[in-house]
PDB file of C-alpha atoms and ligand atoms in Angstrom:
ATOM      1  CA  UNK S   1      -6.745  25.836  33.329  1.00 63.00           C
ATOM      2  CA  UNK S   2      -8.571  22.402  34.631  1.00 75.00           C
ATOM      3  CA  UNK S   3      -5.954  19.563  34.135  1.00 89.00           C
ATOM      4  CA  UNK S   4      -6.004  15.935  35.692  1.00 90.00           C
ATOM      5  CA  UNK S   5      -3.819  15.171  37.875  1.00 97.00           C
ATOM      6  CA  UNK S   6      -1.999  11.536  36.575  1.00 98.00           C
ATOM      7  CA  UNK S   7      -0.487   9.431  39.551  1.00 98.00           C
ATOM      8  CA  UNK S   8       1.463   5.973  37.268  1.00 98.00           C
ATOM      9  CA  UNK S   9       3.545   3.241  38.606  1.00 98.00           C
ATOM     10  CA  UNK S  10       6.165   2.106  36.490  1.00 98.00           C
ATOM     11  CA  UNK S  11       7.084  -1.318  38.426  1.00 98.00           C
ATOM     12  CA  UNK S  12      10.203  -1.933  35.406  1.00 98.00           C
ATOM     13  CA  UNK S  13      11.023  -5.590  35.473  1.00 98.00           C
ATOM     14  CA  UNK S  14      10.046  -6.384  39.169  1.00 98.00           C
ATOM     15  CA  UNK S  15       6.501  -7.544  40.227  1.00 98.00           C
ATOM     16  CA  UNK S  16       5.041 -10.756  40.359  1.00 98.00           C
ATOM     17  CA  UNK S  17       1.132 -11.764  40.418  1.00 98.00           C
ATOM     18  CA  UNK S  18       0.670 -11.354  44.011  1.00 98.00           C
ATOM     19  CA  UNK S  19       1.869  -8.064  44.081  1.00 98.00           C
ATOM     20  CA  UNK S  20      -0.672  -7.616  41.475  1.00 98.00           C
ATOM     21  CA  UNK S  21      -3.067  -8.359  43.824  1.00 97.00           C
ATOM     22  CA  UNK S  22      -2.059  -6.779  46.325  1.00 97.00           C
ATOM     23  CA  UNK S  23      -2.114  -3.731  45.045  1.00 98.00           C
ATOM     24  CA  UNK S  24      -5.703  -3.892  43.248  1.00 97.00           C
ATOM     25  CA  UNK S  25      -6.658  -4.593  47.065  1.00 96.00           C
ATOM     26  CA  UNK S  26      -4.605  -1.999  48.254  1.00 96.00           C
ATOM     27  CA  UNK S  27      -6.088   0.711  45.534  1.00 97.00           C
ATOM     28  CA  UNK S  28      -9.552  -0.695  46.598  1.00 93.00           C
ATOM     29  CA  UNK S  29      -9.414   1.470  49.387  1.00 90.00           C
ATOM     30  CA  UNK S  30      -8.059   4.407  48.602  1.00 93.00           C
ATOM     31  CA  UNK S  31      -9.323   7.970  48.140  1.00 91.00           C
ATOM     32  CA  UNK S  32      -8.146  10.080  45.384  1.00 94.00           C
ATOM     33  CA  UNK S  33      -9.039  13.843  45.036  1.00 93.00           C
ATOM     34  CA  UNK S  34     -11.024  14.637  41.676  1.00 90.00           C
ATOM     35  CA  UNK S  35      -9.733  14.894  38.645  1.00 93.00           C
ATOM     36  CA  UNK S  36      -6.916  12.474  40.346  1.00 96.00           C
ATOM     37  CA  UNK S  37      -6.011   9.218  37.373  1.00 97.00           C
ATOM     38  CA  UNK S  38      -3.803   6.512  38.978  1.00 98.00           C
ATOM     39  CA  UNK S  39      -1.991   4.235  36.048  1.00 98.00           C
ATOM     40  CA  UNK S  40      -0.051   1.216  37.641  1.00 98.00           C
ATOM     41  CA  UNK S  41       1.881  -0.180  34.498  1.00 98.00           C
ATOM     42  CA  UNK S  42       3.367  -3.597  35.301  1.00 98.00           C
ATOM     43  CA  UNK S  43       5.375  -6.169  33.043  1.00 98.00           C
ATOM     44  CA  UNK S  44       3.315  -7.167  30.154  1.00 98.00           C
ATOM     45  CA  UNK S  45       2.953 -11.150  31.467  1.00 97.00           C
ATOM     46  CA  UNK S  46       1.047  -9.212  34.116  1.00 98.00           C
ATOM     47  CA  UNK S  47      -1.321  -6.992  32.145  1.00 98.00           C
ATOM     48  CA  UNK S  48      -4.155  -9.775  31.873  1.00 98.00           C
ATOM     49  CA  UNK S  49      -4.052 -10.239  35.506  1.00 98.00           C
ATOM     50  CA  UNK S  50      -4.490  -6.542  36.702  1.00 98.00           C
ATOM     51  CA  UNK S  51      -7.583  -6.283  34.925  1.00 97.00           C
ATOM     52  CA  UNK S  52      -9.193  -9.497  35.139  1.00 97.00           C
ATOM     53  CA  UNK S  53      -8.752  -8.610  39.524  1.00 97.00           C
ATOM     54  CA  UNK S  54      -9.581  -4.715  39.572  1.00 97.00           C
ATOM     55  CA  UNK S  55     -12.652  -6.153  37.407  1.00 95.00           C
ATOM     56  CA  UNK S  56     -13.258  -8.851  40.218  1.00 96.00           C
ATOM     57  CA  UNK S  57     -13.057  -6.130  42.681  1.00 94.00           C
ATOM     58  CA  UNK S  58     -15.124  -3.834  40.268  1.00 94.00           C
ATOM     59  CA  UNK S  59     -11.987  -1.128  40.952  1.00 94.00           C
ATOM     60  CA  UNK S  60     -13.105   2.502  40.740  1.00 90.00           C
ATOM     61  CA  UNK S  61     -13.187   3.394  37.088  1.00 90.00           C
ATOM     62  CA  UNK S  62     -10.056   6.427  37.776  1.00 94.00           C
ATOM     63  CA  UNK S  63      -7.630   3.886  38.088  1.00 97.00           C
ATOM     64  CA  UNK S  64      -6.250   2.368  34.655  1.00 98.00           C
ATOM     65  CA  UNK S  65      -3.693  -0.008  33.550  1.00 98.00           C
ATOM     66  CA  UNK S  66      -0.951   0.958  31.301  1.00 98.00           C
ATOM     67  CA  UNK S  67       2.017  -0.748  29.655  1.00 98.00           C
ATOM     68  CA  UNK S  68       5.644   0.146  29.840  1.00 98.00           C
ATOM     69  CA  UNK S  69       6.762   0.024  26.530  1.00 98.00           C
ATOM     70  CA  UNK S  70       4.983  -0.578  22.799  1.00 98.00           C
ATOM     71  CA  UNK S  71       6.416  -1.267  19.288  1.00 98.00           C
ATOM     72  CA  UNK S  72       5.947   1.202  16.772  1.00 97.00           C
ATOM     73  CA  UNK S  73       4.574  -1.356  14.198  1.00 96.00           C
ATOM     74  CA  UNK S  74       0.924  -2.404  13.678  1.00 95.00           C
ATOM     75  CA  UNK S  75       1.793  -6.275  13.858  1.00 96.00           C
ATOM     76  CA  UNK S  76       3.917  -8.857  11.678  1.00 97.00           C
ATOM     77  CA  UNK S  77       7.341  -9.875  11.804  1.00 98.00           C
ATOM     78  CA  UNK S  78       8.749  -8.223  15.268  1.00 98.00           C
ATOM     79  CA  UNK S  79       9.569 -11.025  17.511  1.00 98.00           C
ATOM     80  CA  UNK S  80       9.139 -10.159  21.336  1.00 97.00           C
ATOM     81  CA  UNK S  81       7.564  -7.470  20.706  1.00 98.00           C
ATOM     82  CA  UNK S  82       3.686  -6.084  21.849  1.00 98.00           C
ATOM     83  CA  UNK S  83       1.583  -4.247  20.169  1.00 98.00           C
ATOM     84  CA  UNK S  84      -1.457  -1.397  20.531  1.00 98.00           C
ATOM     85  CA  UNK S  85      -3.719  -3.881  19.421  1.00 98.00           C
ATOM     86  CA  UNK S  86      -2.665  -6.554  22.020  1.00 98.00           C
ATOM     87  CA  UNK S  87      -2.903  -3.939  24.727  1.00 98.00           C
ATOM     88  CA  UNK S  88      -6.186  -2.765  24.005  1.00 98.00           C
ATOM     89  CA  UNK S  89      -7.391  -6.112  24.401  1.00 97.00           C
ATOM     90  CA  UNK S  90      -6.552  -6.701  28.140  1.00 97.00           C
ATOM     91  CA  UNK S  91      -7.677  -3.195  28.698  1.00 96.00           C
ATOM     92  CA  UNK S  92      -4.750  -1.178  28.971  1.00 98.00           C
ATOM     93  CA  UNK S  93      -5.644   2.458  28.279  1.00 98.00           C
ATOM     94  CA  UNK S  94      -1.939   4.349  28.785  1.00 98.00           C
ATOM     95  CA  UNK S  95       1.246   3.376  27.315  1.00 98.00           C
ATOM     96  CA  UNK S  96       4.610   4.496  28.850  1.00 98.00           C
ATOM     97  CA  UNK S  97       6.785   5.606  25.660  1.00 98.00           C
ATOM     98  CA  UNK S  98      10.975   6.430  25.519  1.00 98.00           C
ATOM     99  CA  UNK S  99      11.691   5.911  29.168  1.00 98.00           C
ATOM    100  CA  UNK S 100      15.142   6.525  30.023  1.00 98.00           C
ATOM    101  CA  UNK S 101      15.824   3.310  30.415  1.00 98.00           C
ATOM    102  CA  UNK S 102      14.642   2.086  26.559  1.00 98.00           C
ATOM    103  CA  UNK S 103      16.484   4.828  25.261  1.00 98.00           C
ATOM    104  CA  UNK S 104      19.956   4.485  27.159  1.00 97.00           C
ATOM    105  CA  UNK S 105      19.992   0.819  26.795  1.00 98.00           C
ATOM    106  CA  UNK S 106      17.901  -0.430  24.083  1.00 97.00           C
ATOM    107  CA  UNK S 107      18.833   3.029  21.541  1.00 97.00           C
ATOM    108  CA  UNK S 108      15.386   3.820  21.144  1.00 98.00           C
ATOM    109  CA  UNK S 109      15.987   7.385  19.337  1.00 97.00           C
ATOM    110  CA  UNK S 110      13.832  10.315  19.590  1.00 97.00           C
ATOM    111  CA  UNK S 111      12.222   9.527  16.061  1.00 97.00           C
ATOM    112  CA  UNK S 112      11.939   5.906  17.409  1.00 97.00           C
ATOM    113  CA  UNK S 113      10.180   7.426  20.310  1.00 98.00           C
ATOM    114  CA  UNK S 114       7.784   9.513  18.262  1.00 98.00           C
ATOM    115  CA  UNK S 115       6.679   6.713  15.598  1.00 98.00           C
ATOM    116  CA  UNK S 116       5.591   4.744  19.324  1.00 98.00           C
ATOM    117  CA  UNK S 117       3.782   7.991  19.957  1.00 98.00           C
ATOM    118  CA  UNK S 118       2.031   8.297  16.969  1.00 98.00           C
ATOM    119  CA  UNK S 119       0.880   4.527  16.630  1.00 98.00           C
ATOM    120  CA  UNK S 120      -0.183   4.549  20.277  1.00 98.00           C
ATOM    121  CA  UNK S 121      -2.187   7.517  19.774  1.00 98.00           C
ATOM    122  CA  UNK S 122      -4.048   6.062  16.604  1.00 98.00           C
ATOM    123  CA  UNK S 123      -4.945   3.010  18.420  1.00 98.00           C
ATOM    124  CA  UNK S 124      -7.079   5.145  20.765  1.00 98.00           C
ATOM    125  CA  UNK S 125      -4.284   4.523  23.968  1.00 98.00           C
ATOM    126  CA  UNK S 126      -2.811   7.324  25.518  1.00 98.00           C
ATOM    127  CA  UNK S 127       1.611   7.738  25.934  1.00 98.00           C
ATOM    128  CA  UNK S 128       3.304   8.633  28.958  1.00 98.00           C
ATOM    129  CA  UNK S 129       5.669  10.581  26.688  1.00 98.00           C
ATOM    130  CA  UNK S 130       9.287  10.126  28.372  1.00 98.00           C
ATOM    131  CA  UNK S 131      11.693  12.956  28.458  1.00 98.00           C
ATOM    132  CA  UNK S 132      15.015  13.894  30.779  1.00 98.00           C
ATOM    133  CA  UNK S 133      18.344  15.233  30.447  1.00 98.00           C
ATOM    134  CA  UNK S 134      21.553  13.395  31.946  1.00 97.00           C
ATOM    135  CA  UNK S 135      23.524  14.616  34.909  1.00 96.00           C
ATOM    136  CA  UNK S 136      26.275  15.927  32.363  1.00 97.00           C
ATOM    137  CA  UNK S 137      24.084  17.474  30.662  1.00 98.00           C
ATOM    138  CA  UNK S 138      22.163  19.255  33.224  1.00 97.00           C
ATOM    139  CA  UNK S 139      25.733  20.199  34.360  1.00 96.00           C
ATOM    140  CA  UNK S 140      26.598  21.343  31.052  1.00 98.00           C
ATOM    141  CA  UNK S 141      23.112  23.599  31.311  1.00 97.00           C
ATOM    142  CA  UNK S 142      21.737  21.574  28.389  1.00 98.00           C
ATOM    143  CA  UNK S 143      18.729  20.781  30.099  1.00 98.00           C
ATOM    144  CA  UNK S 144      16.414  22.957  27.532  1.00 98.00           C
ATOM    145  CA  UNK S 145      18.327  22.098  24.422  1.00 98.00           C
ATOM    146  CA  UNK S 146      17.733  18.527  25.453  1.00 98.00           C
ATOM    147  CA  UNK S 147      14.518  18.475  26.235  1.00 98.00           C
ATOM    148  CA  UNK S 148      13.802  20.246  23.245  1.00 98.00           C
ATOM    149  CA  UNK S 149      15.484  17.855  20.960  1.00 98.00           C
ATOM    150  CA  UNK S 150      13.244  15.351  22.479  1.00 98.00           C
ATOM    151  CA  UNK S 151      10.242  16.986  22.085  1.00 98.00           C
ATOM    152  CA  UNK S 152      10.474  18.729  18.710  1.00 98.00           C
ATOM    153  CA  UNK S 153      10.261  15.386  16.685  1.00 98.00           C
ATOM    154  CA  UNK S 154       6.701  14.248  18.635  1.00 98.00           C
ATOM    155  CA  UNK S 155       5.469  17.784  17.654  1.00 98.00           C
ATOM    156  CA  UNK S 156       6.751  16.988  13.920  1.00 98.00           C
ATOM    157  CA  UNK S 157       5.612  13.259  14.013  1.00 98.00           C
ATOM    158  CA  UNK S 158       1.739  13.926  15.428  1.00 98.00           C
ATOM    159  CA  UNK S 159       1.161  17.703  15.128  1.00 98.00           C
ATOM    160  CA  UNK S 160       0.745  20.362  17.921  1.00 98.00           C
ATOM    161  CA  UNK S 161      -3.142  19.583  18.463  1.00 98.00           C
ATOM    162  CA  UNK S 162      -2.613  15.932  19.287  1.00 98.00           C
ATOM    163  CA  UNK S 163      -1.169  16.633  22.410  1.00 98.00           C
ATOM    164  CA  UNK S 164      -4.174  17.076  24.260  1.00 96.00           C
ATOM    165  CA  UNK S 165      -4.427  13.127  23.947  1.00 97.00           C
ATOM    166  CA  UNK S 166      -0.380  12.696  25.345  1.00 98.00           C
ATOM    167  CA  UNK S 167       0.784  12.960  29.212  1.00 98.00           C
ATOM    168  CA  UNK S 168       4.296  14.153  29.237  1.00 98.00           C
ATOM    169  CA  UNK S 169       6.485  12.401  32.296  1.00 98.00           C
ATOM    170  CA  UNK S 170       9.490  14.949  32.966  1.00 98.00           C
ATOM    171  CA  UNK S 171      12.240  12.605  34.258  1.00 98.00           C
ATOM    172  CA  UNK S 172      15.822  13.791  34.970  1.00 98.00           C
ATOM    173  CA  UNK S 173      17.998  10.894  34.256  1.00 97.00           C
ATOM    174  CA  UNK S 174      20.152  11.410  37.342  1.00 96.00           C
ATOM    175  CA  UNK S 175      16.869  11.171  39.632  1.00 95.00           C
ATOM    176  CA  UNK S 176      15.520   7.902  38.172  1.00 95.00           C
ATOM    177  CA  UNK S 177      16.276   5.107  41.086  1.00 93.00           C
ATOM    178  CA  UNK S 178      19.272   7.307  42.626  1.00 94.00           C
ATOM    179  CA  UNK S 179      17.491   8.751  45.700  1.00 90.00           C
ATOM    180  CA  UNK S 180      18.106  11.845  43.934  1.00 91.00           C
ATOM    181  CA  UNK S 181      15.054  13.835  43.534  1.00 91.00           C
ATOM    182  CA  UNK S 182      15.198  17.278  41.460  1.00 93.00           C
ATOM    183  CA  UNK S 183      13.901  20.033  43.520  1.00 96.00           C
ATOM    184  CA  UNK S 184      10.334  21.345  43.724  1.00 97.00           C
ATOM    185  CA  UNK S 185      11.712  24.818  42.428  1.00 97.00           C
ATOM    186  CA  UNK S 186      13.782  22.712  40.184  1.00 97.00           C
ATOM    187  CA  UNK S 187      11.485  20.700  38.854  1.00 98.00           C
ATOM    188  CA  UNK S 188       8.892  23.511  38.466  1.00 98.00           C
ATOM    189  CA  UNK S 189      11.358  25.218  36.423  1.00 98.00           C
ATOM    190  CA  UNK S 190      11.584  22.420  34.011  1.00 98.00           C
ATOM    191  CA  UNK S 191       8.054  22.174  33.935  1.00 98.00           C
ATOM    192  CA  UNK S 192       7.346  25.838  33.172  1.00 98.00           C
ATOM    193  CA  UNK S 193       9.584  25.172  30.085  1.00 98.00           C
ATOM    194  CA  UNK S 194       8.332  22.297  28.845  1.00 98.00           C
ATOM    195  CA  UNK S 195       5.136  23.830  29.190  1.00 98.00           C
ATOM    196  CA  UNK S 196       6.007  26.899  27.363  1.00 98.00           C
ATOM    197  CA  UNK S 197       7.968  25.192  24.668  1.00 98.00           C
ATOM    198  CA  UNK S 198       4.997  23.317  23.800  1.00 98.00           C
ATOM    199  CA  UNK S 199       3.290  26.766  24.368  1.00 98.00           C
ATOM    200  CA  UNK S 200       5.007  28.173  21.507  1.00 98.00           C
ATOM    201  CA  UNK S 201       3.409  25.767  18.938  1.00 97.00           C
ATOM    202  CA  UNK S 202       0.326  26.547  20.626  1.00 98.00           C
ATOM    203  CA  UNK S 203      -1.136  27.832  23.835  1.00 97.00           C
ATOM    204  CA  UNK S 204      -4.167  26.286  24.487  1.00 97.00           C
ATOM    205  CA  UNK S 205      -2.461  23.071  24.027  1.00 97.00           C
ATOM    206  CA  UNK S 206       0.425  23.729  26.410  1.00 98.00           C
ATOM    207  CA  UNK S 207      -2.159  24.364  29.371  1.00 97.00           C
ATOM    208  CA  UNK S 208      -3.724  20.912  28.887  1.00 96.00           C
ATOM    209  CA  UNK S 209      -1.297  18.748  28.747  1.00 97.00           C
ATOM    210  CA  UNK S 210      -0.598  16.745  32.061  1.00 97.00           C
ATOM    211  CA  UNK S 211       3.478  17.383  33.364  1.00 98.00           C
ATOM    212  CA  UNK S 212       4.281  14.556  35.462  1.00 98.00           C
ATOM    213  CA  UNK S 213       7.678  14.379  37.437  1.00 98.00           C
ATOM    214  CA  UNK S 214       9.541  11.488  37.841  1.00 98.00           C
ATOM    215  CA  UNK S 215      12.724  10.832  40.016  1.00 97.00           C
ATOM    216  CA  UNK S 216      12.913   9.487  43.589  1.00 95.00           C
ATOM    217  CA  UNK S 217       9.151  10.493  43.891  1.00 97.00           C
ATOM    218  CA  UNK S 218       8.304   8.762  47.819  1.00 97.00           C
ATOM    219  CA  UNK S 219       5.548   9.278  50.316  1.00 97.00           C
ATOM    220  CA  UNK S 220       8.083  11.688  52.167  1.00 97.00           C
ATOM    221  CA  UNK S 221       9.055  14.473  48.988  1.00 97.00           C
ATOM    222  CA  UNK S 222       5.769  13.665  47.178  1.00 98.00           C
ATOM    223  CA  UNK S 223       3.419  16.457  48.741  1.00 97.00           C
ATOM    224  CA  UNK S 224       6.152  19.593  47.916  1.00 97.00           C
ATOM    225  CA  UNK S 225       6.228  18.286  44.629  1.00 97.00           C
ATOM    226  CA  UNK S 226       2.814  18.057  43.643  1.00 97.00           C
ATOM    227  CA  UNK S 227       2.322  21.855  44.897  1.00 96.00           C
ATOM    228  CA  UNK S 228       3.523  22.892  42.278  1.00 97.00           C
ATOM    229  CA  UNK S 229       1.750  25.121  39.589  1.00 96.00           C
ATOM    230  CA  UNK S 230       3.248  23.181  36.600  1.00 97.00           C
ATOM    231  CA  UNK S 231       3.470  19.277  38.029  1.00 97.00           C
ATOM    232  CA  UNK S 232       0.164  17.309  37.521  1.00 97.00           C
ATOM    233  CA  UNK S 233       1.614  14.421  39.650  1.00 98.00           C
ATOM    234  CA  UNK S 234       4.638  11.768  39.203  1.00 98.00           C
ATOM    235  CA  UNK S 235       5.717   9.034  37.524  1.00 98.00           C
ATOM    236  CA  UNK S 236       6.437   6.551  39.827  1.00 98.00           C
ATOM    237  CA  UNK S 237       9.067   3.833  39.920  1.00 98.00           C
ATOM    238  CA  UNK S 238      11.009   2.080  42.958  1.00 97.00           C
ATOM    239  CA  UNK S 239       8.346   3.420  45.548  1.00 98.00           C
ATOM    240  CA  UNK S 240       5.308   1.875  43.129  1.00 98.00           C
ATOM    241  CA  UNK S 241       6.007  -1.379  44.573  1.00 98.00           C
ATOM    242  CA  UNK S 242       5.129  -0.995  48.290  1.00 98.00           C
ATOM    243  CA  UNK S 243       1.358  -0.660  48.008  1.00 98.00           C
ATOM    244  CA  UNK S 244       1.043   1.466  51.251  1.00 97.00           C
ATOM    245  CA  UNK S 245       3.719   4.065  50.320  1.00 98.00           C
ATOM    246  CA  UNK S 246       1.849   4.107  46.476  1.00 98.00           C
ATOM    247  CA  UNK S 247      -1.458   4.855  48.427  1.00 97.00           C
ATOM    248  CA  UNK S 248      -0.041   7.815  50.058  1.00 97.00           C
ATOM    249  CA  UNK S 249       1.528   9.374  46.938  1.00 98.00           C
ATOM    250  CA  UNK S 250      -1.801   8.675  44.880  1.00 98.00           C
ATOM    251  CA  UNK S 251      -3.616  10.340  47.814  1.00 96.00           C
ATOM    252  CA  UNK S 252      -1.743  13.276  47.768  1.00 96.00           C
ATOM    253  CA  UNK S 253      -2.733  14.436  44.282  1.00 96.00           C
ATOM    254  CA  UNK S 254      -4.897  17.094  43.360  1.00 90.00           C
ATOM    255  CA  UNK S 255      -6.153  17.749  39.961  1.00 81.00           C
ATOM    256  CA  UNK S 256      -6.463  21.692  39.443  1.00 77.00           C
TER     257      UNK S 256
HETATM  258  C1  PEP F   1      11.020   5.623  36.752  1.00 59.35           C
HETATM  259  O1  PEP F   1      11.505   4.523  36.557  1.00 59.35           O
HETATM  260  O2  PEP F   1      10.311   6.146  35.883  1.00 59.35           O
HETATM  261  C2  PEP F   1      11.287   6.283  38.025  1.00 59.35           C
HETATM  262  C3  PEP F   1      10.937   7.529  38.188  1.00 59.35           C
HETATM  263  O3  PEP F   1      11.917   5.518  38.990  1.00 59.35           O
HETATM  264  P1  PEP F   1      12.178   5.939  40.524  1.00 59.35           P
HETATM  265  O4  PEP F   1      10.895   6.516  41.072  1.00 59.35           O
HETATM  266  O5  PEP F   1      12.567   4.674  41.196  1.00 59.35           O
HETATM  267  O6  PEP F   1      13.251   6.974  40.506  1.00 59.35           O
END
């Protein structure tokens, strides 16, 4: 089964606009393998300014912007928030949904988390669906029941056959900024059941949807990871913002 092979930054709340440029400059350059996507997905302030420079630099049409978070409502009363609309007009194309983060400390449920899916979908953008157990839970071997709790209500919310339009990011909570990284054979494990959970509402689905990893992902673990049958890249945070390091873990993708 052909499936691209997703490479996204997730810079959080660091960044500023020269790193913005930098890194359009630095992704200039680089050489991605086909089927290879590269998202970078900085703070919304900073949205305009990615795409006004990779259109300066007429940036190769594989690499996207994306946003890191997206409320669940159309527009109105919702101060501080952003929504699909806004982000379609400075060109962002993926959207970065229930990150650990948003749900640990901003309670974003999993039926929060699905509504964000849904409306992201029907503006025509395309989630980085969020999921991960805890160390305790892991430790607990909750892992499946877990991810399975977090998954089920997407399923419910958009049906089985929308998934060809979501990217899954597989992110165990006790990797995220640690130094921590899951295992290949760990994290192809996950994968596989992520994969066939989503399998079991419907095959042909399952084997399209991209499974990104996220967790410590650097220029040193990156390769090992990416070998893997059931990882179609990373989700990248801490090593996102050193533009060289990026480079080398969007150059080692391959799309299959
Ligand atoms: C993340 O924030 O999604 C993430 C994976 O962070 P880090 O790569 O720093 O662990």
């Amino acid at each position: 089964m052909k499936r691209h092979a997703i490479i996204a930054a997730n810079w959080k709340m660091n960044g500023s606009l020269s790193l913005i440029k930098e890194m359009v400059s630095g992704l200039n350059s680089i050489v991605l393998a086909e089927n290879v996507n590269v998202v970078v997905c900085p703070s919304f302030p900073f949205l305009s300014a990615f795409a006004l420079n990779a259109e300066n630099e007429n940036l190769q049409a594989n690499i996207y912007l994306g946003a890191q978070n997206v409320s669940e409502h159309k527009s109105g009363a919702y101060t501080g928030e952003i929504s699909t609309d806004m982000l379609n007009e400075v060109n962002a194309n993926y959207v970065i949904v229930g990150h650990s983060e948003r749900r640990s400390l901003y309670k974003e449920t999993s039926t929060q988390v699905a509504h964000k899916v849904k409306t992201v979908l029907s503006a025509g953008l395309t989630p980085i669906l969020c999921i991960g157990e805890s160390e305790a839970e892991r430790t607990a071997e909750q892992t499946e029941t877990v991810l399975a709790s977090q998954l089920q209500p997407v399923i419910d919310e958009i049906g089985i056959e929308n998934f060809t339009d979501v990217v899954i990011a597989y992110e165990p909570v006790w990797a995220i900024g640690t130094g921590k990284t899951a295992s290949p054979e760990m994290a192809q494990a996950t994968h596989l059941f992520i994969r066939q959970f989503l399998a079991n509402a419907d095959k042909n689905i399952a084997d399209k949807v991209p499974l990104l990893y996220g967790g410590s992902v650097n220029a040193a673990n990156c390769e090992e990871l990416f070998a893997q049958t059931d990882i179609d890249g990373g989700l990248i945070g801490g090593a996102s913002l050193k533009v060289d390091e990026f480079k080398i873990i969007c150059s080692s993708a391959k799309g299959s």
